[in-house]
Tab-separated table of C-alpha atoms in Angstrom:
chain	number	residue	atom	x	y	z
B	1	MET	CA	72.325	4.172	10.166
B	2	SER	CA	73.145	0.834	9.124
B	3	ASN	CA	76.698	0.075	7.683
B	4	PHE	CA	75.576	-2.848	5.798
B	5	ASN	CA	74.631	-2.961	2.231
B	6	SER	CA	70.906	-4.052	0.992
B	7	HIS	CA	72.030	-8.012	0.352
B	8	THR	CA	68.939	-9.743	1.465
B	9	ASN	CA	70.579	-13.205	1.077
B	10	SER	CA	73.984	-12.642	3.270
B	11	VAL	CA	75.349	-12.965	7.028
B	12	LYS	CA	75.539	-9.601	8.506
B	13	ILE	CA	78.556	-9.785	11.274
B	14	LEU	CA	79.309	-6.820	13.441
B	15	TYR	CA	82.735	-7.332	15.252
B	16	TRP	CA	83.764	-4.812	18.131
B	17	ASN	CA	86.329	-4.548	20.847
B	18	SER	CA	84.008	-3.342	23.232
B	19	ARG	CA	86.131	-3.099	26.445
B	20	SER	CA	83.403	-4.035	28.915
B	21	ILE	CA	80.368	-5.209	27.074
B	22	ARG	CA	78.085	-4.645	30.024
B	23	ARG	CA	79.013	-0.773	29.915
B	24	ARG	CA	77.969	-0.800	26.232
B	25	LEU	CA	74.710	-2.423	26.352
B	26	PRO	CA	72.745	0.474	25.088
B	27	GLU	CA	74.816	0.864	21.844
B	28	ILE	CA	74.630	-2.735	21.141
B	29	GLN	CA	70.917	-3.471	21.620
B	30	SER	CA	70.443	-0.501	19.367
B	31	VAL	CA	71.954	-2.307	16.565
B	32	LEU	CA	71.314	-6.072	17.016
B	33	SER	CA	67.937	-5.630	14.933
B	34	GLU	CA	70.314	-5.217	12.096
B	35	VAL	CA	72.951	-8.019	12.438
B	36	ASP	CA	72.872	-11.804	12.292
B	37	ILE	CA	75.882	-12.183	14.539
B	38	LEU	CA	77.682	-10.226	16.944
B	39	ILE	CA	81.398	-10.686	17.875
B	40	CYS	CA	82.872	-8.835	20.866
B	41	VAL	CA	86.453	-9.311	22.329
B	42	GLU	CA	87.407	-7.746	25.576
B	43	SER	CA	83.987	-8.417	27.006
B	44	TRP	CA	85.532	-8.545	30.462
B	45	LEU	CA	82.790	-11.014	31.995
B	46	SER	CA	83.546	-13.466	34.438
B	47	PRO	CA	82.240	-17.154	34.225
B	48	VAL	CA	79.632	-16.308	37.056
B	49	ASP	CA	78.375	-13.459	34.870
B	50	LYS	CA	74.981	-14.035	33.053
B	51	LEU	CA	74.299	-12.095	29.848
B	52	THR	CA	71.741	-12.847	27.232
B	53	PHE	CA	70.231	-11.277	24.093
B	54	SER	CA	66.846	-11.416	22.739
B	55	GLY	CA	66.631	-13.951	19.558
B	56	PHE	CA	70.394	-14.653	20.124
B	57	ASN	CA	72.152	-17.527	21.494
B	58	VAL	CA	75.536	-16.657	23.149
B	59	TYR	CA	78.570	-18.408	23.210
B	60	ARG	CA	81.295	-17.115	25.348
B	61	LYS	CA	85.061	-17.864	26.270
B	62	ASP	CA	85.924	-15.820	29.498
B	63	ARG	CA	89.249	-15.215	30.758
B	64	THR	CA	89.419	-17.281	33.950
B	65	TYR	CA	93.209	-16.497	35.160
B	66	SER	CA	92.526	-12.566	35.586
B	67	SER	CA	90.000	-9.872	34.772
B	68	GLY	CA	89.675	-8.283	31.705
B	69	GLY	CA	89.724	-10.219	28.193
B	70	GLY	CA	86.967	-12.738	26.987
B	71	ILE	CA	85.567	-13.254	23.859
B	72	LEU	CA	81.654	-13.189	23.205
B	73	ILE	CA	79.671	-14.399	20.197
B	74	ALA	CA	75.784	-13.863	19.759
B	75	ILE	CA	74.353	-16.012	17.002
B	76	ARG	CA	70.827	-15.305	16.233
B	77	LYS	CA	68.545	-18.199	17.011
B	78	ASN	CA	67.691	-18.984	13.251
B	79	PHE	CA	71.308	-19.981	12.392
B	80	ILE	CA	72.510	-23.575	13.319
B	81	PHE	CA	76.165	-23.709	14.627
B	82	SER	CA	78.663	-25.937	16.536
B	83	GLU	CA	81.762	-25.075	18.455
B	84	ILE	CA	85.158	-25.765	16.663
B	85	GLU	CA	86.728	-27.984	19.365
B	86	ILE	CA	90.130	-28.164	18.034
B	87	ILE	CA	91.624	-24.670	18.652
B	88	LEU	CA	95.632	-24.112	19.201
B	89	THR	CA	96.422	-21.465	22.089
B	90	PRO	CA	100.146	-21.129	21.847
B	91	ASP	CA	100.403	-18.650	24.860
B	92	GLN	CA	98.109	-17.555	27.939
B	93	SER	CA	98.072	-13.967	26.313
B	94	VAL	CA	96.272	-15.143	23.068
B	95	GLU	CA	92.479	-16.042	23.784
B	96	ILE	CA	91.019	-17.483	20.679
B	97	CYS	CA	87.814	-19.929	19.803
B	98	GLY	CA	85.542	-20.687	16.904
B	99	ILE	CA	82.036	-21.523	15.919
B	100	ARG	CA	81.143	-23.046	12.495
B	101	LEU	CA	77.743	-22.089	10.692
B	102	LEU	CA	76.224	-25.117	9.302
B	103	ASN	CA	72.777	-23.737	7.654
B	104	LEU	CA	74.605	-22.058	4.755
B	105	ASP	CA	75.390	-23.211	1.287
B	106	ASP	CA	78.852	-24.195	2.669
B	107	PRO	CA	79.751	-24.512	6.202
B	108	LEU	CA	81.463	-21.509	7.132
B	109	ASP	CA	84.108	-21.089	10.099
B	110	LEU	CA	84.707	-18.083	12.427
B	111	VAL	CA	87.714	-18.065	14.317
B	112	VAL	CA	87.775	-15.303	16.743
B	113	CYS	CA	91.175	-14.097	18.448
B	114	TYR	CA	92.200	-11.609	21.059
B	115	ARG	CA	95.948	-11.253	21.911
B	116	SER	CA	97.001	-9.143	25.063
B	117	PRO	CA	99.742	-6.671	24.176
B	118	GLY	CA	103.089	-6.679	25.978
B	119	CYS	CA	103.920	-10.306	24.813
B	120	ILE	CA	106.118	-11.110	21.758
B	121	LEU	CA	105.169	-14.473	20.115
B	122	SER	CA	107.602	-16.575	18.338
B	123	GLN	CA	106.960	-17.252	14.557
B	124	LEU	CA	106.147	-20.753	15.392
B	125	GLN	CA	103.342	-19.192	17.868
B	126	TRP	CA	101.758	-17.055	15.405
B	127	ASN	CA	101.845	-19.906	12.849
B	128	SER	CA	99.762	-22.010	15.410
B	129	VAL	CA	97.336	-18.915	15.651
B	130	VAL	CA	96.860	-19.085	12.031
B	131	CYS	CA	96.565	-22.669	11.497
B	132	ASN	CA	93.270	-22.581	13.419
B	133	VAL	CA	91.708	-21.623	10.124
B	134	SER	CA	91.659	-25.064	8.738
B	135	SER	CA	88.575	-24.932	6.489
B	136	SER	CA	88.746	-23.786	2.978
B	137	HIS	CA	85.469	-21.649	3.895
B	138	GLY	CA	86.867	-19.808	6.947
B	139	SER	CA	87.729	-16.568	8.376
B	140	LEU	CA	90.130	-15.068	11.241
B	141	ILE	CA	88.917	-11.881	13.009
B	142	GLY	CA	90.063	-10.268	16.224
B	143	ASP	CA	92.197	-7.733	17.874
B	144	PHE	CA	95.578	-9.037	17.474
B	145	ASN	CA	97.794	-6.009	18.951
B	146	ALA	CA	100.287	-6.473	15.917
B	147	HIS	CA	101.692	-3.584	14.268
B	148	ASN	CA	102.512	-3.627	10.644
B	149	LYS	CA	102.911	-0.834	7.991
B	150	ASN	CA	101.281	-3.331	5.458
B	151	TRP	CA	98.007	-2.820	7.264
B	152	ASN	CA	98.006	1.069	7.873
B	153	CYS	CA	100.219	1.171	11.124
B	154	ARG	CA	102.685	3.898	11.724
B	155	LEU	CA	105.357	1.493	12.888
B	156	MET	CA	106.198	-2.413	12.306
B	157	ASP	CA	106.930	-4.352	15.602
B	158	PRO	CA	108.115	-7.976	15.675
B	159	ASN	CA	104.553	-9.442	16.302
B	160	GLY	CA	103.391	-7.629	13.171
B	161	SER	CA	105.978	-8.735	10.904
B	162	ARG	CA	105.582	-12.564	12.172
B	163	PHE	CA	102.044	-12.412	11.935
B	164	GLU	CA	102.059	-11.129	8.264
B	165	ASN	CA	104.724	-14.167	7.449
B	166	ALA	CA	102.286	-16.676	9.190
B	167	SER	CA	98.829	-15.186	7.261
B	168	GLN	CA	101.024	-15.271	3.832
B	169	ARG	CA	102.028	-18.813	4.454
B	170	LYS	CA	98.559	-19.884	5.079
B	171	TYR	CA	97.322	-18.041	1.966
B	172	LEU	CA	94.834	-15.672	3.848
B	173	PHE	CA	93.627	-12.358	2.273
B	174	LEU	CA	93.187	-9.323	4.495
B	175	HIS	CA	90.207	-7.314	3.938
B	176	ASN	CA	90.663	-4.011	5.955
B	177	GLU	CA	94.435	-3.136	5.192
B	178	ASN	CA	93.602	0.472	4.518
B	179	GLU	CA	91.451	1.211	7.537
B	180	PHE	CA	91.766	2.540	10.923
B	181	THR	CA	90.091	0.540	13.915
B	182	HIS	CA	92.061	1.921	17.174
B	183	LEU	CA	92.020	5.407	18.627
B	184	ASP	CA	94.582	6.074	21.395
B	185	VAL	CA	92.616	8.537	23.445
B	186	HIS	CA	95.873	9.850	24.968
B	187	SER	CA	97.881	10.752	21.808
B	188	GLY	CA	95.145	10.833	19.313
B	189	LEU	CA	97.064	8.543	16.969
B	190	LYS	CA	94.940	5.821	15.038
B	191	SER	CA	96.318	2.525	13.894
B	192	ASN	CA	94.744	-1.043	12.620
B	193	LEU	CA	94.642	-3.363	15.151
B	194	ASP	CA	91.411	-5.122	14.509
B	195	LEU	CA	91.964	-7.092	11.262
B	196	VAL	CA	89.365	-9.389	9.310
B	197	PHE	CA	91.135	-12.287	7.214
B	198	SER	CA	89.559	-15.099	5.288
B	199	THR	CA	90.516	-17.760	3.080
B	200	LEU	CA	91.092	-17.146	-0.755
B	201	ASP	CA	87.930	-19.554	-1.690
B	202	ILE	CA	85.460	-17.210	0.211
B	203	ALA	CA	87.490	-13.705	-0.303
B	204	ASP	CA	85.332	-12.582	-3.088
B	205	ARG	CA	82.174	-13.138	-1.204
B	206	ILE	CA	83.266	-10.881	1.864
B	207	GLU	CA	82.636	-7.113	2.264
B	208	VAL	CA	84.080	-5.249	5.310
B	209	GLY	CA	83.435	-1.732	6.443
B	210	VAL	CA	84.530	-0.029	9.402
B	211	GLY	CA	82.170	2.427	11.586
B	212	ASP	CA	83.233	6.153	12.039
B	213	LYS	CA	82.281	6.063	15.830
B	214	THR	CA	83.716	4.388	18.814
B	215	TRP	CA	80.459	4.150	21.153
B	216	GLY	CA	82.414	5.073	24.092
B	217	SER	CA	85.413	2.434	23.239
B	218	ASP	CA	88.690	3.232	21.900
B	219	HIS	CA	87.984	0.445	18.868
B	220	TYR	CA	85.613	1.372	16.027
B	221	PRO	CA	83.182	-1.307	15.092
B	222	ILE	CA	83.809	-3.335	11.855
B	223	TYR	CA	80.891	-4.448	9.576
B	224	VAL	CA	81.441	-7.831	7.890
B	225	GLU	CA	79.084	-9.417	4.945
B	226	VAL	CA	79.535	-12.636	3.689
B	227	ASN	CA	77.430	-13.227	0.511
B	228	MET	CA	75.943	-16.540	1.231
B	229	SER	CA	72.717	-18.131	0.803
B	230	ARG	CA	71.055	-19.034	4.339
B	231	ASN	CA	68.607	-21.961	5.009
B	232	LEU	CA	66.891	-20.602	8.086
B	233	TYR	CA	64.783	-22.328	10.597
B	234	THR	CA	61.454	-21.011	10.521
B	235	LYS	CA	58.814	-21.576	13.388
B	236	HIS	CA	55.421	-22.428	11.699
B	237	SER	CA	52.178	-21.867	13.493
B	238	PHE	CA	48.975	-23.555	12.632
B	239	LYS	CA	46.861	-21.303	14.428
B	240	LEU	CA	44.402	-19.323	12.062
B	241	LYS	CA	41.703	-17.730	14.319
B	242	THR	CA	42.068	-14.323	15.825
B	243	VAL	CA	39.779	-12.402	18.463
B	244	ARG	CA	38.439	-10.598	15.280
B	245	THR	CA	37.397	-13.921	13.152
B	246	ASP	CA	33.711	-13.672	12.162
B	247	TRP	CA	32.408	-16.755	13.524
B	248	ASP	CA	28.834	-16.278	12.066
B	249	ASN	CA	30.367	-15.705	8.557
B	250	PHE	CA	32.763	-18.709	9.266
B	251	ARG	CA	29.376	-20.980	9.975
B	252	ALA	CA	27.776	-19.614	7.073
B	253	LEU	CA	30.664	-20.502	4.651
B	254	LEU	CA	30.692	-24.108	5.990
B	255	GLU	CA	27.022	-24.767	5.330
B	256	GLU	CA	27.360	-23.765	1.838
B	257	ALA	CA	30.203	-26.347	1.611
B	258	VAL	CA	28.320	-29.092	3.463
B	259	HIS	CA	26.679	-30.526	0.012
B	260	LEU	CA	30.411	-31.160	-1.385
B	261	PHE	CA	30.922	-34.373	1.353
B	262	SER	CA	27.583	-35.841	-0.115
B	263	MET	CA	29.016	-36.065	-3.756
B	264	ASP	CA	29.976	-39.323	-5.241
B	265	LYS	CA	33.500	-37.915	-5.843
B	266	TYR	CA	34.028	-37.345	-2.251
B	267	LEU	CA	32.403	-40.504	-1.372
B	268	ALA	CA	34.780	-42.553	-3.431
B	269	SER	CA	37.866	-40.893	-2.312
B	270	SER	CA	40.584	-42.485	-0.079
B	271	PRO	CA	40.508	-41.623	3.683
B	272	SER	CA	43.440	-39.436	3.363
B	273	SER	CA	41.815	-37.680	0.371
B	274	LYS	CA	38.687	-37.188	2.606
B	275	TYR	CA	40.611	-35.590	5.677
B	276	LYS	CA	42.422	-33.113	3.098
B	277	ILE	CA	39.156	-31.754	1.531
B	278	PHE	CA	37.505	-31.415	5.078
B	279	VAL	CA	40.683	-29.632	6.323
B	280	ASP	CA	40.882	-27.637	3.330
B	281	GLU	CA	37.201	-26.208	3.544
B	282	ILE	CA	37.989	-25.191	7.131
B	283	VAL	CA	40.748	-23.198	6.328
B	284	GLN	CA	39.486	-21.555	3.488
B	285	ALA	CA	36.540	-20.734	5.751
B	286	LEU	CA	38.791	-19.389	8.570
B	287	CYS	CA	40.681	-17.139	6.212
B	288	LEU	CA	37.993	-15.714	4.565
B	289	SER	CA	36.301	-14.819	8.093
B	290	THR	CA	39.492	-13.695	9.710
B	291	PRO	CA	40.941	-9.822	8.731
B	292	ALA	CA	44.530	-10.032	7.463
B	293	LYS	CA	47.033	-9.078	9.916
B	294	LYS	CA	48.278	-5.503	9.564
B	295	ARG	CA	52.011	-4.899	9.367
B	296	VAL	CA	53.517	-2.397	11.555
B	297	PRO	CA	56.522	-0.248	9.951
B	298	TYR	CA	59.787	-1.049	11.168
B	299	HIS	CA	60.649	2.435	12.364
B	300	ARG	CA	57.627	2.684	14.787
B	301	CYS	CA	58.761	-0.352	16.800
B	302	ARG	CA	62.577	-0.183	16.626
B	303	ASN	CA	62.925	1.132	20.152
B	304	PRO	CA	65.567	-1.566	21.608
B	305	VAL	CA	64.611	-1.302	25.459
B	306	PRO	CA	61.439	0.260	27.068
B	307	TRP	CA	63.281	2.688	29.122
B	308	TRP	CA	65.024	4.426	25.976
B	309	ASP	CA	63.657	7.920	25.300
B	310	LYS	CA	64.658	11.503	23.960
B	311	ASP	CA	66.907	12.077	27.019
B	312	CYS	CA	69.069	8.991	25.804
B	313	ASP	CA	68.824	10.117	22.291
B	314	ARG	CA	70.121	13.371	23.151
B	315	ILE	CA	73.046	12.110	25.405
B	316	LYS	CA	74.031	9.895	22.497
B	317	ARG	CA	74.282	12.536	19.978
B	318	LEU	CA	76.084	14.957	22.371
B	319	ARG	CA	78.550	12.195	23.334
B	320	ARG	CA	79.034	11.566	19.353
B	321	ALA	CA	79.466	15.289	18.722
B	322	ALA	CA	82.058	15.661	21.564
B	323	PHE	CA	83.985	12.541	20.051
B	324	LYS	CA	83.945	14.318	16.483
B	325	LYS	CA	85.295	17.729	17.877
B	326	TRP	CA	87.979	15.965	19.852
B	327	GLU	CA	88.950	13.763	16.987
B	328	HIS	CA	89.476	16.852	14.721
B	329	SER	CA	91.240	19.048	17.055
B	330	LEU	CA	93.048	16.559	19.319
B	331	ASP	CA	93.096	19.275	22.310
B	332	LEU	CA	93.264	18.075	26.014
B	333	GLU	CA	90.244	20.114	27.063
B	334	ASP	CA	88.015	18.499	24.264
B	335	LEU	CA	89.306	15.151	25.437
B	336	ILE	CA	88.266	15.955	28.884
B	337	TYR	CA	84.814	17.269	27.864
B	338	TYR	CA	84.428	13.937	25.678
B	339	LYS	CA	85.064	11.825	28.663
B	340	LYS	CA	82.686	13.903	30.982
B	341	ILE	CA	80.030	13.226	28.562
B	342	CYS	CA	80.617	9.422	28.420
B	343	ALA	CA	80.567	9.442	32.266
B	344	GLU	CA	77.312	11.153	31.949
B	345	ALA	CA	75.737	9.048	29.476
B	346	ILE	CA	76.635	5.781	31.443
B	347	LYS	CA	74.964	7.440	34.552
B	348	LEU	CA	71.899	8.521	32.630
B	349	PHE	CA	71.370	5.056	30.942
B	350	LYS	CA	71.576	3.144	34.359
B	351	THR	CA	69.301	5.834	35.795
B	352	LYS	CA	66.639	5.605	33.291
B	353	LYS	CA	66.699	1.634	33.614
B	354	ARG	CA	66.394	1.737	37.171
B	355	GLU	CA	63.414	4.241	37.027
B	356	CYS	CA	61.524	2.055	34.542
B	357	PHE	CA	61.905	-0.748	36.740
B	358	LYS	CA	60.417	0.999	39.783
B	359	ARG	CA	57.657	2.340	37.694
B	360	PHE	CA	56.869	-1.225	36.609
B	361	ALA	CA	57.356	-2.728	40.302
B	362	ALA	CA	54.642	-0.022	41.556
B	363	SER	CA	52.049	-0.794	38.931
B	364	ILE	CA	51.705	-4.555	39.990
B	365	ASP	CA	49.508	-5.769	42.490
B	366	PHE	CA	47.433	-8.970	43.419
B	367	GLN	CA	45.043	-8.516	40.663
B	368	THR	CA	47.658	-8.252	37.891
B	369	ASP	CA	47.837	-10.949	35.313
B	370	PRO	CA	50.806	-13.343	35.874
B	371	GLY	CA	51.497	-13.735	32.273
B	372	TYR	CA	51.621	-9.801	31.794
B	373	VAL	CA	54.299	-9.831	34.643
B	374	TRP	CA	56.421	-12.668	33.338
B	375	ASN	CA	56.538	-11.215	30.009
B	376	GLN	CA	57.870	-7.676	31.193
B	377	CYS	CA	60.594	-9.576	33.334
B	378	LYS	CA	61.650	-11.529	29.897
B	379	ILE	CA	61.665	-7.685	28.429
B	380	PHE	CA	63.769	-6.501	31.106
B	381	LYS	CA	66.154	-9.402	31.441
B	382	ASN	CA	66.400	-9.071	27.461
B	383	SER	CA	65.675	-12.866	26.944
B	384	TRP	CA	62.324	-13.088	24.888
B	385	VAL	CA	62.882	-15.965	22.488
B	386	LYS	CA	62.914	-19.398	23.862
B	387	PHE	CA	62.996	-22.032	21.211
B	388	ASN	CA	66.221	-23.511	20.448
B	389	PRO	CA	66.263	-25.133	17.175
B	390	GLN	CA	68.658	-27.970	16.701
B	391	HIS	CA	67.871	-28.743	13.020
B	392	CYS	CA	66.013	-27.370	10.036
B	393	SER	CA	62.163	-28.256	10.299
B	394	SER	CA	58.891	-26.970	9.052
B	395	ASN	CA	56.984	-28.701	11.618
B	396	LEU	CA	54.941	-30.276	8.999
B	397	ARG	CA	53.049	-33.783	9.945
B	398	ASN	CA	54.536	-36.623	8.834
B	399	PRO	CA	52.246	-38.092	5.926
B	400	ASN	CA	52.821	-41.624	6.274
B	401	HIS	CA	52.031	-41.774	9.872
B	402	LEU	CA	48.630	-39.480	9.062
B	403	GLU	CA	47.953	-42.164	6.264
B	404	SER	CA	48.137	-45.420	8.873
B	405	ALA	CA	46.232	-43.309	11.385
B	406	LEU	CA	43.262	-42.655	8.843
B	407	ASN	CA	42.998	-45.888	7.544
B	408	LYS	CA	42.259	-47.413	10.820
């Protein structure tokens, strides 16, 4: 079930420390339909790796000096965004980047940070991290690996104390100070390392919730909802006919409307008015001759990938039950069983995906429609939506150009 509220005019953000995003793709694909922006730290991707999500633009900041780390931001394609170019990175252990959402009531800055554990930053370095939130409508979210009792950790370390001082000096508001976001699988102890900050100007418009399962990682996902009006790009289509259009009825309706074009009112109209009347009659006849498109219920077409079946649902339920059992008992045998179920789930997902592709490859021959083959390849590649809007547009014809063309 979704952890988001039922606000229709809000931006839904899912943040998660995935610890290898490729190993968590089934979990991510199953929730993508409910989010507008996906933020993953510790993506563990190298610059040569390619990864796409259907209907999303992907912005990445991969670690180049070693393995691990990395930040991935997937933005739904009806959002307009730009990269925040001026970003201060005080140390190699701090990975930080940001984007600015432009088609909202007010531009919203999302600054994402991942700090590797082990290095102690100075107060000046923490100040530079926080100063990346330069807009009055900005947020700072990430895994800072900074322990502080004021945000629900058992201990306070120098990084936690200095980070708190920097955030207070910048007047940032912490939204999840009473939550647990990290689980130590060895000791069973919980802490709060993934934090969501925002400026005071938008603090009352942000709602934050933490998930109750880790999806195979050692961090819980965080659901962030920003109550801002969206001016979304919509791709309009001027296609009216379908294969079910009744062309005999269409012809009869046009024959009934022919007398309109011989009336004095029509003949005395301007060229643009005549054109509008002519097009309106054709459109009305087509709409009356074409059956309305049936709406498919959402729950009937929610399956995120073609290879997902009952076995995948079953292993996912078993993994969650094993995690809940170990979380309650903290027994070593329950931990071993949970790790075993996690390994079986990864193996099953890979096997199902491979078998699905083999069945698809065996079903095609030289008589197969190339369009069908390419469409299926897009599904397997998980890259279906192709348009990349750079501005808000409704695809309407320019009335000035239309008027000048008709007057000729």
